[in-house]
Amino acid sequence: YIWMSTYGGGLVKFDGSNFFNYTTEDGLKSNTVEHILVDSEDKLWVTTANGGVTTFQGDSLVDPIKNDTLNSYDFTGLAELSDGRKWFGTYKGGVFIYNGQSLSRLTKKDGLLDNTVWGFFEDEQGKIWMGTNQGISIYDGNSFKNYTKKDGLSGQKIYQIIEMRNGEKWMATNNGISVWDGEEFTTVKEVNGK
């Protein structure tokens, strides 16, 4: 299937021939779908505006977590990490982590740089890189290492993080692209296609 999110039109599934539409009448929390994730077990996860996590149970949409605190925040990021846990970035609510049984949370009180988290990246050492409204937070499972514009990032808001084959981490910021080579940040000013 091809799954599509809409702004106000719900969740759309295309099976190669037909389109199927799922809305609040079918169990979505909102008709504005923020994120879609198909996890390692082929389970579809959907986050919606104004809070709401939904998955399919058979042909029905259900709330798999049923947590009022989680469902009270707008979602800004969603990822499944190598251990199968789902990480939910929120607008001003920090990060929620779901292990299939219980929900935990990381916020500024725990060392997270900012409570708005846009994106996630898991490196080879299992550290979780989080793009926030104030820079990068790297979580090793116990503590955070944070980087901001003062450390060389080109912008303070970090929307996406990817790793290149050579190990460099590239970050999409609100002011261009920053690259971490393992020792320092540089800014990509222009790309020549190579």
C-alpha positions as a Markdown table, in Angstrom:
| # | Residue | x | y | z |
|---|---|---|---|---|
| 1 | Tyr | 0.0 | 0.0 | 0.0 |
| 2 | Ile | 0.9 | 3.6 | -0.3 |
| 3 | Trp | -0.2 | 5.7 | 2.7 |
| 4 | Met | -0.7 | 9.5 | 2.5 |
| 5 | Ser | -1.3 | 12.1 | 5.2 |
| 6 | Thr | -3.5 | 15.0 | 4.5 |
| 7 | Tyr | -4.2 | 18.4 | 6.1 |
| 8 | Gly | -7.8 | 18.0 | 7.1 |
| 9 | Gly | -8.7 | 15.1 | 4.9 |
| 10 | Gly | -7.6 | 12.2 | 7.1 |
| 11 | Leu | -5.4 | 9.3 | 6.2 |
| 12 | Val | -5.5 | 7.9 | 2.6 |
| 13 | Lys | -4.5 | 4.4 | 1.5 |
| 14 | Phe | -3.8 | 3.5 | -2.2 |
| 15 | Asp | -3.8 | -0.2 | -3.0 |
| 16 | Gly | -2.7 | 0.2 | -6.6 |
| 17 | Ser | -6.2 | 0.6 | -8.0 |
| 18 | Asn | -8.4 | 2.3 | -5.4 |
| 19 | Phe | -8.1 | 5.1 | -2.8 |
| 20 | Phe | -9.5 | 4.5 | 0.7 |
| 21 | Asn | -10.0 | 7.4 | 3.2 |
| 22 | Tyr | -9.9 | 7.1 | 7.0 |
| 23 | Thr | -11.2 | 10.0 | 9.1 |
| 24 | Thr | -12.3 | 10.8 | 12.7 |
| 25 | Glu | -15.4 | 8.8 | 11.8 |
| 26 | Asp | -13.2 | 5.7 | 11.5 |
| 27 | Gly | -11.2 | 6.4 | 14.7 |
| 28 | Leu | -8.5 | 9.0 | 13.9 |
| 29 | Lys | -8.1 | 11.6 | 16.7 |
| 30 | Ser | -8.0 | 14.4 | 14.0 |
| 31 | Asn | -8.3 | 14.6 | 10.2 |
| 32 | Thr | -5.0 | 16.4 | 10.0 |
| 33 | Val | -2.4 | 13.6 | 9.9 |
| 34 | Glu | 1.1 | 14.8 | 11.0 |
| 35 | His | 3.2 | 11.6 | 10.7 |
| 36 | Ile | 2.9 | 8.1 | 9.3 |
| 37 | Leu | 5.3 | 5.2 | 10.2 |
| 38 | Val | 5.3 | 1.6 | 9.1 |
| 39 | Asp | 7.3 | -0.2 | 11.8 |
| 40 | Ser | 9.5 | -3.2 | 11.6 |
| 41 | Glu | 6.5 | -5.5 | 12.2 |
| 42 | Asp | 4.5 | -3.8 | 9.3 |
| 43 | Lys | 2.3 | -2.0 | 11.8 |
| 44 | Leu | 1.1 | 1.4 | 10.7 |
| 45 | Trp | 1.4 | 4.2 | 13.3 |
| 46 | Val | -0.3 | 7.6 | 12.7 |
| 47 | Thr | 0.0 | 10.8 | 14.7 |
| 48 | Thr | -2.5 | 13.6 | 14.2 |
| 49 | Ala | -2.8 | 17.3 | 15.0 |
| 50 | Asn | -3.9 | 18.3 | 18.5 |
| 51 | Gly | -2.6 | 15.0 | 19.9 |
| 52 | Gly | -3.5 | 11.5 | 19.0 |
| 53 | Val | -1.7 | 8.2 | 18.2 |
| 54 | Thr | -3.6 | 5.6 | 16.1 |
| 55 | Thr | -2.8 | 2.2 | 14.7 |
| 56 | Phe | -4.9 | -0.5 | 13.0 |
| 57 | Gln | -6.2 | -3.4 | 14.9 |
| 58 | Gly | -7.6 | -5.6 | 12.1 |
| 59 | Asp | -9.6 | -3.1 | 10.0 |
| 60 | Ser | -10.3 | -0.7 | 12.9 |
| 61 | Leu | -8.3 | 2.3 | 14.0 |
| 62 | Val | -7.4 | 2.3 | 17.7 |
| 63 | Asp | -5.4 | 4.2 | 20.2 |
| 64 | Pro | -2.6 | 1.7 | 21.2 |
| 65 | Ile | -1.2 | 3.8 | 24.1 |
| 66 | Lys | -4.2 | 5.4 | 25.7 |
| 67 | Asn | -2.2 | 8.1 | 27.5 |
| 68 | Asp | -3.9 | 11.5 | 28.1 |
| 69 | Thr | -0.6 | 13.3 | 28.5 |
| 70 | Leu | 0.9 | 12.0 | 25.3 |
| 71 | Asn | -2.4 | 12.7 | 23.4 |
| 72 | Ser | -2.5 | 16.3 | 24.6 |
| 73 | Tyr | 0.5 | 17.5 | 22.5 |
| 74 | Asp | 1.0 | 18.2 | 18.8 |
| 75 | Phe | 3.4 | 15.7 | 17.3 |
| 76 | Thr | 6.5 | 17.0 | 15.5 |
| 77 | Gly | 8.5 | 13.8 | 15.0 |
| 78 | Leu | 8.0 | 10.0 | 14.9 |
| 79 | Ala | 10.6 | 7.2 | 14.6 |
| 80 | Glu | 11.1 | 3.6 | 15.4 |
| 81 | Leu | 14.6 | 2.8 | 16.7 |
| 82 | Ser | 16.6 | -0.4 | 16.3 |
| 83 | Asp | 15.2 | -1.9 | 19.5 |
| 84 | Gly | 11.6 | -1.4 | 18.3 |
| 85 | Arg | 10.7 | 1.4 | 20.6 |
| 86 | Lys | 8.7 | 4.2 | 19.1 |
| 87 | Trp | 9.9 | 7.8 | 19.8 |
| 88 | Phe | 7.4 | 10.6 | 19.6 |
| 89 | Gly | 8.6 | 14.2 | 19.3 |
| 90 | Thr | 6.2 | 16.8 | 20.4 |
| 91 | Tyr | 5.7 | 20.6 | 20.3 |
| 92 | Lys | 6.7 | 21.8 | 23.8 |
| 93 | Gly | 6.1 | 18.4 | 25.5 |
| 94 | Gly | 9.5 | 16.7 | 25.1 |
| 95 | Val | 10.0 | 13.2 | 23.8 |
| 96 | Phe | 7.7 | 10.2 | 24.6 |
| 97 | Ile | 9.1 | 6.7 | 24.2 |
| 98 | Tyr | 6.9 | 3.7 | 23.9 |
| 99 | Asn | 8.3 | 0.2 | 24.3 |
| 100 | Gly | 5.1 | -1.7 | 23.5 |
| 101 | Gln | 4.0 | -2.0 | 27.1 |
| 102 | Ser | 4.8 | 1.3 | 28.9 |
| 103 | Leu | 5.5 | 5.0 | 28.1 |
| 104 | Ser | 8.4 | 7.0 | 29.3 |
| 105 | Arg | 9.2 | 10.7 | 28.8 |
| 106 | Leu | 12.3 | 12.9 | 28.4 |
| 107 | Thr | 12.2 | 16.6 | 28.9 |
| 108 | Lys | 14.4 | 19.6 | 29.6 |
| 109 | Lys | 14.4 | 18.5 | 33.3 |
| 110 | Asp | 16.2 | 15.3 | 32.2 |
| 111 | Gly | 18.8 | 17.3 | 30.1 |
| 112 | Leu | 17.0 | 17.6 | 26.8 |
| 113 | Leu | 18.0 | 20.9 | 25.2 |
| 114 | Asp | 14.4 | 21.9 | 24.3 |
| 115 | Asn | 11.0 | 20.4 | 24.7 |
| 116 | Thr | 10.1 | 20.7 | 21.0 |
| 117 | Val | 11.7 | 17.8 | 19.1 |
| 118 | Trp | 11.5 | 17.6 | 15.3 |
| 119 | Gly | 13.6 | 14.6 | 14.3 |
| 120 | Phe | 15.5 | 11.5 | 15.4 |
| 121 | Phe | 18.6 | 9.7 | 14.3 |
| 122 | Glu | 20.2 | 6.6 | 15.9 |
| 123 | Asp | 23.9 | 6.3 | 15.3 |
| 124 | Glu | 26.0 | 3.1 | 15.2 |
| 125 | Gln | 26.8 | 3.4 | 19.0 |
| 126 | Gly | 23.0 | 3.4 | 19.7 |
| 127 | Lys | 23.0 | 7.1 | 20.7 |
| 128 | Ile | 19.9 | 9.0 | 19.8 |
| 129 | Trp | 20.4 | 12.4 | 18.0 |
| 130 | Met | 17.4 | 14.7 | 18.5 |
| 131 | Gly | 16.8 | 17.8 | 16.5 |
| 132 | Thr | 15.2 | 20.5 | 18.8 |
| 133 | Asn | 14.2 | 24.1 | 18.6 |
| 134 | Gln | 17.5 | 25.0 | 20.3 |
| 135 | Gly | 20.0 | 22.7 | 18.7 |
| 136 | Ile | 21.0 | 19.0 | 18.9 |
| 137 | Ser | 20.6 | 16.7 | 21.9 |
| 138 | Ile | 22.4 | 13.4 | 21.8 |
| 139 | Tyr | 21.1 | 10.8 | 24.3 |
| 140 | Asp | 23.2 | 7.8 | 25.3 |
| 141 | Gly | 20.5 | 6.1 | 27.4 |
| 142 | Asn | 21.6 | 7.9 | 30.6 |
| 143 | Ser | 22.6 | 11.5 | 29.8 |
| 144 | Phe | 22.5 | 14.1 | 27.2 |
| 145 | Lys | 25.3 | 15.9 | 25.2 |
| 146 | Asn | 23.9 | 19.1 | 23.7 |
| 147 | Tyr | 25.1 | 21.3 | 20.8 |
| 148 | Thr | 23.8 | 24.8 | 19.9 |
| 149 | Lys | 24.7 | 27.6 | 17.5 |
| 150 | Lys | 27.5 | 28.5 | 19.9 |
| 151 | Asp | 29.1 | 25.2 | 19.0 |
| 152 | Gly | 29.0 | 25.9 | 15.3 |
| 153 | Leu | 25.5 | 24.9 | 14.1 |
| 154 | Ser | 24.3 | 27.1 | 11.3 |
| 155 | Gly | 20.8 | 27.4 | 12.8 |
| 156 | Gln | 19.2 | 26.8 | 16.1 |
| 157 | Lys | 16.2 | 24.7 | 14.9 |
| 158 | Ile | 17.2 | 21.2 | 13.7 |
| 159 | Tyr | 14.5 | 19.5 | 11.6 |
| 160 | Gln | 16.2 | 16.5 | 10.3 |
| 161 | Ile | 19.5 | 14.5 | 10.8 |
| 162 | Ile | 21.0 | 11.9 | 8.4 |
| 163 | Glu | 24.3 | 10.1 | 8.2 |
| 164 | Met | 26.4 | 9.9 | 5.1 |
| 165 | Arg | 28.4 | 6.8 | 4.1 |
| 166 | Asn | 31.6 | 8.5 | 5.4 |
| 167 | Gly | 30.0 | 8.9 | 8.9 |
| 168 | Glu | 29.3 | 12.6 | 8.7 |
| 169 | Lys | 26.0 | 13.7 | 10.2 |
| 170 | Trp | 24.1 | 16.2 | 8.1 |
| 171 | Met | 21.5 | 18.4 | 9.8 |
| 172 | Ala | 18.7 | 20.5 | 8.1 |
| 173 | Thr | 18.4 | 23.6 | 10.2 |
| 174 | Asn | 16.3 | 26.8 | 10.0 |
| 175 | Asn | 19.5 | 28.5 | 8.5 |
| 176 | Gly | 21.0 | 26.0 | 6.1 |
| 177 | Ile | 22.8 | 22.7 | 6.5 |
| 178 | Ser | 25.3 | 21.8 | 9.2 |
| 179 | Val | 27.7 | 18.9 | 9.0 |
| 180 | Trp | 29.3 | 17.1 | 12.0 |
| 181 | Asp | 32.5 | 15.3 | 11.0 |
| 182 | Gly | 33.0 | 13.8 | 14.5 |
| 183 | Glu | 34.9 | 16.8 | 15.8 |
| 184 | Glu | 33.3 | 20.0 | 14.7 |
| 185 | Phe | 30.4 | 21.5 | 12.8 |
| 186 | Thr | 30.7 | 23.1 | 9.4 |
| 187 | Thr | 28.1 | 24.9 | 7.3 |
| 188 | Val | 27.3 | 23.9 | 3.7 |
| 189 | Lys | 27.2 | 27.1 | 1.8 |
| 190 | Glu | 26.7 | 25.7 | -1.7 |
| 191 | Val | 26.6 | 22.3 | -3.3 |
| 192 | Asn | 28.4 | 21.6 | -6.6 |
| 193 | Gly | 26.5 | 18.3 | -7.3 |
| 194 | Lys | 29.3 | 15.9 | -6.2 |
